Short mmCIF file of C-alpha atoms in Angstrom, two decimals:
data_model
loop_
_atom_site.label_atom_id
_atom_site.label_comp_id
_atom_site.label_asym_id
_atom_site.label_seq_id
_atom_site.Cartn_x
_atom_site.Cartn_y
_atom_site.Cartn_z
CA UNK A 251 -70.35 71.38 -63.25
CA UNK A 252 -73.46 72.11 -64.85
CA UNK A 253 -75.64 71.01 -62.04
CA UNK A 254 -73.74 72.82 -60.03
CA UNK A 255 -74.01 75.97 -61.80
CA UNK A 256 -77.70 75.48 -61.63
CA UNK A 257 -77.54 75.81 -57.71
CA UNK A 258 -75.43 78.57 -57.26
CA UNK A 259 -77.75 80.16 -54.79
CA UNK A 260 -78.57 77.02 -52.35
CA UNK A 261 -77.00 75.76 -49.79
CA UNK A 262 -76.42 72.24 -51.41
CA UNK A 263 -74.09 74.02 -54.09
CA UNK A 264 -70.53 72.57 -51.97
CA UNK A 265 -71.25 69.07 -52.41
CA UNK A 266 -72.31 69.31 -55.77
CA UNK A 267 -69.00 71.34 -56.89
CA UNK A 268 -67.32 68.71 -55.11
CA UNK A 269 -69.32 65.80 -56.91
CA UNK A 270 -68.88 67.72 -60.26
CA UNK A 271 -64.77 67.64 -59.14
CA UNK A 272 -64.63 63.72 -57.68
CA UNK A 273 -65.66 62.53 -61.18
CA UNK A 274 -62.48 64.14 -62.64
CA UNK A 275 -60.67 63.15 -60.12
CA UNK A 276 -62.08 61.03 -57.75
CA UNK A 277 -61.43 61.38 -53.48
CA UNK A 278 -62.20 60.30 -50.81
CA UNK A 279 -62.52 63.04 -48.16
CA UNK A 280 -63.00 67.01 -48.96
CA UNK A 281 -62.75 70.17 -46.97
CA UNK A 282 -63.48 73.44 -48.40
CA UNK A 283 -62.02 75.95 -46.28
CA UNK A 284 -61.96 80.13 -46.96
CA UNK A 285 -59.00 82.11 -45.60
CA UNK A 286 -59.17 85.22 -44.03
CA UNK A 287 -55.99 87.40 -42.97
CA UNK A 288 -58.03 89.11 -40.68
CA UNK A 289 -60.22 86.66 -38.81
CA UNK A 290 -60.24 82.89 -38.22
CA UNK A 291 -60.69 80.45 -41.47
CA UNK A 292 -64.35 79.33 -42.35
CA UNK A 293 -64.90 76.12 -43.25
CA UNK A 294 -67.47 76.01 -46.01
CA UNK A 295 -68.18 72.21 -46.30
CA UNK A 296 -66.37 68.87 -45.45
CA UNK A 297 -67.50 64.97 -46.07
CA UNK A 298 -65.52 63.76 -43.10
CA UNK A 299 -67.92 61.02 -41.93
CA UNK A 300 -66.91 60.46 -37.83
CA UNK A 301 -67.96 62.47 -34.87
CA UNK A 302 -63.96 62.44 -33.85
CA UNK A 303 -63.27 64.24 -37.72
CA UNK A 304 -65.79 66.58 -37.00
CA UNK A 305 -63.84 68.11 -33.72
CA UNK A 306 -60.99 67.85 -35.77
CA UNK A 307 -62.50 70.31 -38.06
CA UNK A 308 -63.83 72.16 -35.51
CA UNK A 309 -60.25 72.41 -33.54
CA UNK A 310 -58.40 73.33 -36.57
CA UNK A 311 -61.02 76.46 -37.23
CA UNK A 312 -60.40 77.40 -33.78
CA UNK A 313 -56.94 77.03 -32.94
CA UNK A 314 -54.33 75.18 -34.91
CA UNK A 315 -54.84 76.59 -37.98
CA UNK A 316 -52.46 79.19 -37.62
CA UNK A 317 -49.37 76.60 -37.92
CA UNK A 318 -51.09 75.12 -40.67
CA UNK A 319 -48.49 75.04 -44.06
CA UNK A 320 -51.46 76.16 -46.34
CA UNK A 321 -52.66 79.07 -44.38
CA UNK A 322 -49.30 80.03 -43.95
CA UNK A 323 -48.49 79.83 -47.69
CA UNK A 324 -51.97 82.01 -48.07
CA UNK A 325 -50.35 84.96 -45.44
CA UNK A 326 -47.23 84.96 -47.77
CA UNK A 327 -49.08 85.50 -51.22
CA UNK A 328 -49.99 81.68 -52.21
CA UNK A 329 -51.09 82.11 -55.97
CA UNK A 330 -54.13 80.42 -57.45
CA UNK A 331 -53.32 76.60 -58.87
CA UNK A 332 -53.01 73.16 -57.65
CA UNK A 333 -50.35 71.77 -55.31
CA UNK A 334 -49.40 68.66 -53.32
CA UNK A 335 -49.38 69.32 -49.61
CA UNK A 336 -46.30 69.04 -48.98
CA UNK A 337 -44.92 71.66 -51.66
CA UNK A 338 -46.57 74.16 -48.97
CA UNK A 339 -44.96 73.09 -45.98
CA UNK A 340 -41.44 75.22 -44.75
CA UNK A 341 -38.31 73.26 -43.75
CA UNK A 342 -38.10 71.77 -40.35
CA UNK A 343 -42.23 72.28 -39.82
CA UNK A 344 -42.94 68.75 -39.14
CA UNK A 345 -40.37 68.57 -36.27
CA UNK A 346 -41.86 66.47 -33.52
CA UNK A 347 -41.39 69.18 -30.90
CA UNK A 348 -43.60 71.69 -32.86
CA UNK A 349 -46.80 69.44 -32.89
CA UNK A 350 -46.16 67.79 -29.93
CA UNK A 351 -47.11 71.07 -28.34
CA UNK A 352 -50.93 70.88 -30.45
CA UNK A 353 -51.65 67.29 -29.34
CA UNK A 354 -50.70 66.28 -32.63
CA UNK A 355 -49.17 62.67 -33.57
CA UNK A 356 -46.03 61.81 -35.06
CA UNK A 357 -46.96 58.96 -37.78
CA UNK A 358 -44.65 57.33 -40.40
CA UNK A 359 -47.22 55.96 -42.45
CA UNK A 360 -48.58 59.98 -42.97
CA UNK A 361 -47.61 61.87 -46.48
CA UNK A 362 -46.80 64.70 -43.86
CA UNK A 363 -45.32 62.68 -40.94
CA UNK A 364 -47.90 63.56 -38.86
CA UNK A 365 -51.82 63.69 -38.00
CA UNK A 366 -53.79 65.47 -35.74
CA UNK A 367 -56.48 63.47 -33.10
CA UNK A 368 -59.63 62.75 -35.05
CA UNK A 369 -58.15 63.23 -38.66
CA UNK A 370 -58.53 60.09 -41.24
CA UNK A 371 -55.62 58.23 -41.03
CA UNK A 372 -53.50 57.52 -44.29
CA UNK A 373 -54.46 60.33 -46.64
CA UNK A 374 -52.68 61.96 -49.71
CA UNK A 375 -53.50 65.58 -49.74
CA UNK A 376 -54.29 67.91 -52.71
CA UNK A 377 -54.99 71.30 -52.47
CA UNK A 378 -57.14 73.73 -55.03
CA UNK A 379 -56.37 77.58 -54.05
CA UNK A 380 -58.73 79.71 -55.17
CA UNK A 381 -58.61 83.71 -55.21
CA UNK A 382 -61.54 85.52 -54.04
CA UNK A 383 -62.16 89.14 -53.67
CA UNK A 384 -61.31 90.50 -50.41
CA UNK A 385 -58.02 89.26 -50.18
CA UNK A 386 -59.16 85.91 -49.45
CA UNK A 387 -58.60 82.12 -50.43
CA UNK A 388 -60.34 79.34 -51.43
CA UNK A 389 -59.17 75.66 -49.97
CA UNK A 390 -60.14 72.85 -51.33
CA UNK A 391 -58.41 69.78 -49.79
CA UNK A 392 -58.90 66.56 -51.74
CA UNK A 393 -57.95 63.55 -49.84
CA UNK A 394 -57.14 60.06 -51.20
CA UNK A 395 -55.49 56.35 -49.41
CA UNK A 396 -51.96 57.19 -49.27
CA UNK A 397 -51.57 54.18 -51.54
CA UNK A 398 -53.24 55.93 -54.44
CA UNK A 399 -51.36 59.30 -54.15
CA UNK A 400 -51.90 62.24 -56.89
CA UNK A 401 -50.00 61.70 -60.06
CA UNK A 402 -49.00 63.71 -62.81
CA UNK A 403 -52.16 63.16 -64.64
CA UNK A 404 -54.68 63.56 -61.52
CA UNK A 405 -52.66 66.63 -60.74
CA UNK A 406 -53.03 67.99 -65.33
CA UNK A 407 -56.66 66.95 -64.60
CA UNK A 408 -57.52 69.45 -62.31
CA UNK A 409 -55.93 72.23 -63.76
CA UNK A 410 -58.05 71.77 -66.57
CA UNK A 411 -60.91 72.46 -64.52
CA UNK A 412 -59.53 74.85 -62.14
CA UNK A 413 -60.88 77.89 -63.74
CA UNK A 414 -64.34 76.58 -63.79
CA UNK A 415 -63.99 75.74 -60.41
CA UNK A 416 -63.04 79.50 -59.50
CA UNK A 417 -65.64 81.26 -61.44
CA UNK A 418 -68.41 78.91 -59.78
CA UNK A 419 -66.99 79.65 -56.61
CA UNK A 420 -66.85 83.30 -56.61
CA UNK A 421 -69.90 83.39 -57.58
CA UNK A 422 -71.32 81.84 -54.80
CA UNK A 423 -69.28 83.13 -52.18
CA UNK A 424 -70.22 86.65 -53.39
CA UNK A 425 -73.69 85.78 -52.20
CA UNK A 426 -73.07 83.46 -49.57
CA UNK A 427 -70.26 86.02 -47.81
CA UNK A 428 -73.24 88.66 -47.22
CA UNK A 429 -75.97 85.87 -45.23
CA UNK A 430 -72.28 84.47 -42.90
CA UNK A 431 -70.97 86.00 -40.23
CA UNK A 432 -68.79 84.36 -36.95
CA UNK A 433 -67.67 85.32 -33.87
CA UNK A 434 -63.84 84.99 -32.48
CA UNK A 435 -60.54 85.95 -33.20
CA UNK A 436 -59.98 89.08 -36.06
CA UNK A 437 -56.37 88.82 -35.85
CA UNK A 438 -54.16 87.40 -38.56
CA UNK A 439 -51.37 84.53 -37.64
CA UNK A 440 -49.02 88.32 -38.75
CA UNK A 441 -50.73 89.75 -35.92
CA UNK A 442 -50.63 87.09 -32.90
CA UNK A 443 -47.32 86.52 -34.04
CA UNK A 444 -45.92 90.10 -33.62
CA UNK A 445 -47.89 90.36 -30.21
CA UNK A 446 -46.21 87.24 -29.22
CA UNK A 447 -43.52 88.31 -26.41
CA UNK A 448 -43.64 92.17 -27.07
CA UNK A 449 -43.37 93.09 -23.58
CA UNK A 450 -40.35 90.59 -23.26
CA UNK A 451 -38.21 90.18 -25.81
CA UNK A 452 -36.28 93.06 -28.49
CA UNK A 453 -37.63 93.71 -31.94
CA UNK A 454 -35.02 91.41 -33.18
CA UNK A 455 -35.25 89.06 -30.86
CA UNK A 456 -39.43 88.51 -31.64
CA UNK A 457 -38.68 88.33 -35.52
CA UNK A 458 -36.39 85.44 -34.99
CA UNK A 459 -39.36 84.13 -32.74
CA UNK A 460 -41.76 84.56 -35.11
CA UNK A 461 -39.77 82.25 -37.66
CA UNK A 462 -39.33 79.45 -35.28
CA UNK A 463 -42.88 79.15 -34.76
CA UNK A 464 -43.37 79.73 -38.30
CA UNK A 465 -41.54 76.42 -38.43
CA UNK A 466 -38.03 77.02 -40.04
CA UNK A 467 -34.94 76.21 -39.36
CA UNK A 468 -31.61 77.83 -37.86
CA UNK A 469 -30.13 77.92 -41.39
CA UNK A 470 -33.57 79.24 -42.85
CA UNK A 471 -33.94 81.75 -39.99
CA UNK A 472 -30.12 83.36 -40.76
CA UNK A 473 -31.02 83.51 -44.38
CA UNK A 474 -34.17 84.98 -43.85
CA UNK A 475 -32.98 87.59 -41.59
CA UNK A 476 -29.56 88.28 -43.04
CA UNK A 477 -27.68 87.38 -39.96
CA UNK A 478 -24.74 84.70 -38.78
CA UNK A 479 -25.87 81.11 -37.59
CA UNK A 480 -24.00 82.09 -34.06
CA UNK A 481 -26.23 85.20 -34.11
CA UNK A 482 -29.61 83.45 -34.75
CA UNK A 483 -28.36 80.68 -31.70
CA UNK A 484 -27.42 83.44 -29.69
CA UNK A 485 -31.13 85.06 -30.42
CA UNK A 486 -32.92 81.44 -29.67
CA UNK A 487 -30.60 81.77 -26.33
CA UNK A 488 -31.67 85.02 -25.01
CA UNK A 489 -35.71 84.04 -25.96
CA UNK A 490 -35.94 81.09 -24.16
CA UNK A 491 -34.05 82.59 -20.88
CA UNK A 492 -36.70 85.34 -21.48
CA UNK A 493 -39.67 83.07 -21.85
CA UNK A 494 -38.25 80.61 -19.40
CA UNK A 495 -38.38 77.65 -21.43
CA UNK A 496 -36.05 75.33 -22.36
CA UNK A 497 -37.07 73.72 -25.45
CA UNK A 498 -39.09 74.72 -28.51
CA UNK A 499 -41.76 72.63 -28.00
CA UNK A 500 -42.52 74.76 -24.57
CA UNK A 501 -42.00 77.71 -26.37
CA UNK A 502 -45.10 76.50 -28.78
CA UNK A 503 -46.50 76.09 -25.35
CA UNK A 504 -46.16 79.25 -24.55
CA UNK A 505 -47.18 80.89 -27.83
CA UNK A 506 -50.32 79.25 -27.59
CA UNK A 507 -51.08 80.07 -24.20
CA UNK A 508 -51.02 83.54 -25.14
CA UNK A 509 -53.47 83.54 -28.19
CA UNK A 510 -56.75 83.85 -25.81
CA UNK A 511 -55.59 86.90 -24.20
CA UNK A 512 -55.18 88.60 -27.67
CA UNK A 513 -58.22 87.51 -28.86
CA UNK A 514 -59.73 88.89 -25.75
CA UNK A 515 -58.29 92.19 -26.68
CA UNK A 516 -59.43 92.36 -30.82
CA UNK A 517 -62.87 90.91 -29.13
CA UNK A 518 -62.56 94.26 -27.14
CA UNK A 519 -63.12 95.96 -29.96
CA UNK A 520 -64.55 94.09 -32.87
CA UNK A 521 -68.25 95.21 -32.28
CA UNK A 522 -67.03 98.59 -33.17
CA UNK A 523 -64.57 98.13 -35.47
CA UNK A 524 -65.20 95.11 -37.46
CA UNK A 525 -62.45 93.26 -39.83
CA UNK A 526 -62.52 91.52 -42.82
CA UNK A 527 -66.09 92.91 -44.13
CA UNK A 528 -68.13 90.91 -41.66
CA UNK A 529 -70.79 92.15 -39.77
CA UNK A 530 -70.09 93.41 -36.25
CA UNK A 531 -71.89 91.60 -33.30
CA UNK A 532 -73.10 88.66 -35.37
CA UNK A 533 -73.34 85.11 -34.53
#
């Protein structure tokens, strides 16, 4: 940590956090990933190793992030600490019909069920949130063999630490936020998601929408929203007659097709009006 400290302001100070953090508790793949509710994620560092993990990075940044369980938990108030991977993720998110519709694989042997192209196979996932001004978040993702897992005392370990991995962090990132800038998407996941069907479907009708590609269920969908099971089915009905689709994994489908055309339109206006404290018409 020391070392680390020491290096605040160069751009080797990632990999020695995450050196500092492996001998506490050690891991086998890393990603440290900041969130932003108003702009795609950037992804700081990562020790993935293969060409194929690389695009897998590069695809989640880009696209599937938005269905991903910890930037989800992030858009609903996710509080600084550590957590398994699968304490994030909503009921029914892992259905095969929702990542069949990213390209992503169904596998058993996965702590998660599944894994998308390109992604180490096998892993146990940890994640380190860290809050950072700006109303954004820190990801660290600690990956081990599925074999090893994260016990009780790996998991005491790094909550020992976490502070000292927070103040490092933000103190880097305060500097390092000013020199980066990227192009793309400003909207949030809250934003594609209420632009999803709004020319199609009734206000109620898109919030019940919005839940199913948030990933929860019927039951979670009528508790959420106050209403009858019958009524939420009834809902689900009248969307995919609207959308014409027939199963949720089209309607996925069809959410996704949509998210270059509202891109296009924040693009429209980003150089103008830019998000998130980034600097307009940056590269």
């Amino acid at each position: 940590m020391a070392t680390a400290a020491l290096n605040l302001g160069d751009d080797g100070f990632p990999d020695l956090l995450l050196e500092a953090i492996r001998s506490v508790s050690p891991f086998r793949f890393a990603l440290m990933m900041v969130y932003r509710s108003v702009a795609r994620p950037y992804c700081v560092h990562h020790t993935f190793d293969t060409e194929a993990a690389h695009s897998a990075v590069r695809r989640y940044t880009e696209a599937t992030y938005v269905l991903n369980p910890v930037y989800n938990a992030f858009l609903a108030g996710l509080k600084p600490g550590i957590y398994r991977i699968t304490e994030l993720a909503p009921d029914a998110y892992f259905s095969s019909e929702v990542f069949d519709s990213l390209e992503i694989g169904m596998h058993s042997d996965e702590e998660l069920g599944y894994r998308t192209p390109g992604w180490p196979a096998g892993l146990a996932e940890l994640i380190v949130a860290v809050g950072l001004p700006n109303g954004e978040m820190l990801e660290i993702s600690l990956s081990r063999h599925a074999s090893e897992g994260y016990d009780d005392g790996s998991i005491n370990r790094m909550r020992l630490i976490a502070p000292v991995i927070a103040a490092l962090f933000n103190v880097y990132w305060a500097q390092a936020r000013v020199r980066l800038s990227q192009s793309g998407n400003s909207l949030s996941l809250d934003d594609l998601l209420r632009d999803f069907g709004r020319d199609t479907l009734t206000q109620r009708e898109r919030e019940v929408a919005q839940l199913i590609l948030r990933g929860h269920s019927g039951e979670s969908i009528s508790l959420h929203l106050d209403i009858s099971r019958a009524t939420v089915k009834s809902h689900r009905q009248n969307i995919y007659g609207k959308l014409n689709v027939a199963t949720q994994q089209e309607l996925f489908s069809h959410f996704l097709k949509s998210l270059p055309l509202a891109a296009a339109r924040a693009h429209q206006g980003e150089e103008s009006h830019p998000l998130g404290g980034w600097p307009a018409g940056k590269r």
